[in-house]
CSV table of C-alpha atoms in Angstrom, one decimal:
chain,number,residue,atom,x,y,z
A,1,UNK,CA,15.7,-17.3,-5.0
A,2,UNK,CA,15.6,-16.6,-8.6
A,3,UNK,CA,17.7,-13.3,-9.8
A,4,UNK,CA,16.1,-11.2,-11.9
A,5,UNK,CA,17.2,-8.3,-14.0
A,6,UNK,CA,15.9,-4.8,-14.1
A,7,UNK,CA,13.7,-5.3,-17.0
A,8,UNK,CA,11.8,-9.0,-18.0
A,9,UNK,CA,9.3,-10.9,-20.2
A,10,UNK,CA,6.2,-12.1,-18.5
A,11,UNK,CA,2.6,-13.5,-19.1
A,12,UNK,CA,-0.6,-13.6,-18.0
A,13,UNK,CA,-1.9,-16.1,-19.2
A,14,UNK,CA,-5.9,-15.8,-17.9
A,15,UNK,CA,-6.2,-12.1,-19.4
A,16,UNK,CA,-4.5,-13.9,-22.5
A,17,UNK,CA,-1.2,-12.1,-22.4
A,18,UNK,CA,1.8,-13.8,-23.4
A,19,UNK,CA,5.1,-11.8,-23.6
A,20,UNK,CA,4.4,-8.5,-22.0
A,21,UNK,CA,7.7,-6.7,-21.2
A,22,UNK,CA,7.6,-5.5,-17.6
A,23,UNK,CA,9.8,-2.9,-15.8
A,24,UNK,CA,11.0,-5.1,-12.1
A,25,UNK,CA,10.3,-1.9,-9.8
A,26,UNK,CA,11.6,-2.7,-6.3
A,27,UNK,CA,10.1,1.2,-5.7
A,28,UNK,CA,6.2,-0.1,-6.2
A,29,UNK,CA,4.4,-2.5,-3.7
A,30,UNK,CA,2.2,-3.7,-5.9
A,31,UNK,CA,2.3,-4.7,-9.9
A,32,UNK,CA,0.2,-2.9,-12.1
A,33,UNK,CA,-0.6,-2.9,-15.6
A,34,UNK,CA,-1.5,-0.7,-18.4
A,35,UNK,CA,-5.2,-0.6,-19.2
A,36,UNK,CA,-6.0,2.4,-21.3
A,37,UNK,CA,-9.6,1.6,-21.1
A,38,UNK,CA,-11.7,0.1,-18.5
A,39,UNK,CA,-15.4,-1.0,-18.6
A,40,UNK,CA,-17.4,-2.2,-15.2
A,41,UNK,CA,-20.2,-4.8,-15.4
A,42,UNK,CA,-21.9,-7.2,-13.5
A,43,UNK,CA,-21.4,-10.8,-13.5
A,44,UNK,CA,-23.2,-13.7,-11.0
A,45,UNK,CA,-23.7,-10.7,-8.9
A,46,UNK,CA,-20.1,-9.6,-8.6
A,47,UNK,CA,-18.1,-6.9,-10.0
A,48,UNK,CA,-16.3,-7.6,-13.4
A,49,UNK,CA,-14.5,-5.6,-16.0
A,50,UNK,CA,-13.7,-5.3,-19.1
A,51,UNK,CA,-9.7,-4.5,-19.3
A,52,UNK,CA,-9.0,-3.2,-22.7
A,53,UNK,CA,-5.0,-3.1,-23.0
A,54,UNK,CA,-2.3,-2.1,-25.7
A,55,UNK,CA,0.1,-5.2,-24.5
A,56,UNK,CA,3.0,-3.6,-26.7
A,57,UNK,CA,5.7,-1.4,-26.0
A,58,UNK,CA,5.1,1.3,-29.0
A,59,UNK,CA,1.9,0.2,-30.4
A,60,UNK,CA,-1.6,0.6,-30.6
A,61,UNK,CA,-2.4,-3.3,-30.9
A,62,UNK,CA,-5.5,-4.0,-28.5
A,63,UNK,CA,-6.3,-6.8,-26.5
A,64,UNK,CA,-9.5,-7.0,-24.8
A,65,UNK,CA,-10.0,-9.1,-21.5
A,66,UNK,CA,-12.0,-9.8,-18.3
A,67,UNK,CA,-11.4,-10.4,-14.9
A,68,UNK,CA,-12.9,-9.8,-11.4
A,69,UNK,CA,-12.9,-6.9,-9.5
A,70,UNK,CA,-10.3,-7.7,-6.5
A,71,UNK,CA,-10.5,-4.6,-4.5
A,72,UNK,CA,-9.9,-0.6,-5.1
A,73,UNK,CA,-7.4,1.1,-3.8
A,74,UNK,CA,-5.3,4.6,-3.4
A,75,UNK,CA,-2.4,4.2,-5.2
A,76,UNK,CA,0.2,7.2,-5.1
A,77,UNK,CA,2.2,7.2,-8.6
A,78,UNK,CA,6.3,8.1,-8.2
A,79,UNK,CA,5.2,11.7,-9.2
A,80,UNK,CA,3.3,11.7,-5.9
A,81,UNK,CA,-0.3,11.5,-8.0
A,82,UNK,CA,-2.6,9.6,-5.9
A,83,UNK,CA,-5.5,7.7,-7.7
A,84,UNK,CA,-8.4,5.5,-7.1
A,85,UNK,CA,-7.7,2.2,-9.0
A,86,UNK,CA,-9.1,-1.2,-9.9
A,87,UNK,CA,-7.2,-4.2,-8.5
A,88,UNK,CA,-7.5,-7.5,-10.1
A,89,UNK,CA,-6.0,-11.1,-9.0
A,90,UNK,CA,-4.6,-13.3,-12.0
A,91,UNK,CA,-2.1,-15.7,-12.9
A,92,UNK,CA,1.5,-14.5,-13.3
A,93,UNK,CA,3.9,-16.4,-15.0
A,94,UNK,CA,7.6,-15.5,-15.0
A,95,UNK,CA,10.7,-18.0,-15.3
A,96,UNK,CA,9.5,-21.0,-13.1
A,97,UNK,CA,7.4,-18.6,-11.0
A,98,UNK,CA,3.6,-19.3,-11.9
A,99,UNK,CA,1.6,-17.4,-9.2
A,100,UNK,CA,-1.4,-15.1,-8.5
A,101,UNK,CA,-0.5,-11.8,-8.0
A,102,UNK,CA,-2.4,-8.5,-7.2
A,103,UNK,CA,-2.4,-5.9,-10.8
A,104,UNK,CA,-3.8,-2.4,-10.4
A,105,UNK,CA,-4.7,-1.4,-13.3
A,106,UNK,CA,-4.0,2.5,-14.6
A,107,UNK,CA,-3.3,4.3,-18.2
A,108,UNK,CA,0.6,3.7,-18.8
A,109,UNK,CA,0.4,5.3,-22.7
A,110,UNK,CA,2.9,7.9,-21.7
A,111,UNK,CA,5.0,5.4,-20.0
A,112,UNK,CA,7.4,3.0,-21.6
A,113,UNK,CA,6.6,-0.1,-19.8
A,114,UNK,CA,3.3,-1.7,-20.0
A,115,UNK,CA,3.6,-3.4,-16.6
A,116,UNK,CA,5.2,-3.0,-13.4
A,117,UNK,CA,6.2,-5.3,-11.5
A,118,UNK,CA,6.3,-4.8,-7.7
A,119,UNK,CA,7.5,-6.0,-4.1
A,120,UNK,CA,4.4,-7.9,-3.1
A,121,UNK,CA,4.7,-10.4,-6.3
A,122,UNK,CA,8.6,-10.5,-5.9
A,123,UNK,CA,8.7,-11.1,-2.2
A,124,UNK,CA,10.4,-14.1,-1.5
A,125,UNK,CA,10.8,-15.4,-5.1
A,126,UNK,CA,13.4,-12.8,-6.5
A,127,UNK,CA,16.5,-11.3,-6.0
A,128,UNK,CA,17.1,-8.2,-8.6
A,129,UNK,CA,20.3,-7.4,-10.3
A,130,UNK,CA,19.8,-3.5,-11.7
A,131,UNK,CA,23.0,-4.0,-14.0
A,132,UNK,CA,21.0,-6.8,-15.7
A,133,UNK,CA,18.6,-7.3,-18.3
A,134,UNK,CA,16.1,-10.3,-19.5
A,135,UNK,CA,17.8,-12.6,-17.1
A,136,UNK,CA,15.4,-15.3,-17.6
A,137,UNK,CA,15.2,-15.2,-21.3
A,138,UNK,CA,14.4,-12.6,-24.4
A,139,UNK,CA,11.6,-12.4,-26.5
A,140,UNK,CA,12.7,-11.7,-30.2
């Protein structure tokens, strides 16, 4: 397995994110990812939406996407907030790992981490050093 620090760069490469700084949080089952709006619509008869996201830590630069509608779930937030949200299924790419993985999808604005990731996506893939940073490269 692949060690990890506490903090790393990934991409998504089918929303068309590249270098989105994630928090590794052994404390969530599943990933999610800051999308500070979120517009429904119907594609081919299936549920699609629009993701619009500030990809950034500290900035207000948008990036708008689409992806399919995986599931919804209840998700209770470390404050013990529980919350109906939109999960997606896209491509996650992170050292050599280049997987689909599960993303809720929530407002993170007041949070300083764009992305989570969690257990489910790490699950057999990583080990995680919490004394560590950027393991797997930076992004300058």
């Amino acid at each position: 397995m692949t060690t990890i620090g506490w903090r790393e760069w990934g991409h998504l490469p089918a929303l068309g994110i590249s270098n989105i700084h994630m928090k590794v949080d052994t404390g969530a089952k599943t990933s999610c990812l800051h999308a500070f709006q979120l517009e429904p619509f119907m594609k081919e008869g299936e549920e699609w939406l629009r993701i619009f996201v500030h990809p950034k830590q500290e900035s207000l630069e948008e990036h708008i996407c689409e992806a399919r509608v995986y599931d919804k779930r209840e998700v209770t937030d470390s404050g013990g907030h529980t919350e109906v949200r939109y999960v997606i299924k896209t491509r996650f790419v992170l050292g050599s790992f280049d997987q689909e993985v599960e993303l809720t999808l929530t407002n993170r604005d007041t949070m300083k981490f764009r992305m989570l990731l969690g257990r489910q996506a790490m699950r057999g893939h990583f080990l995680v050093n919490p004394d560590a940073s950027h393991l797997l490269g930076d992004v300058k």
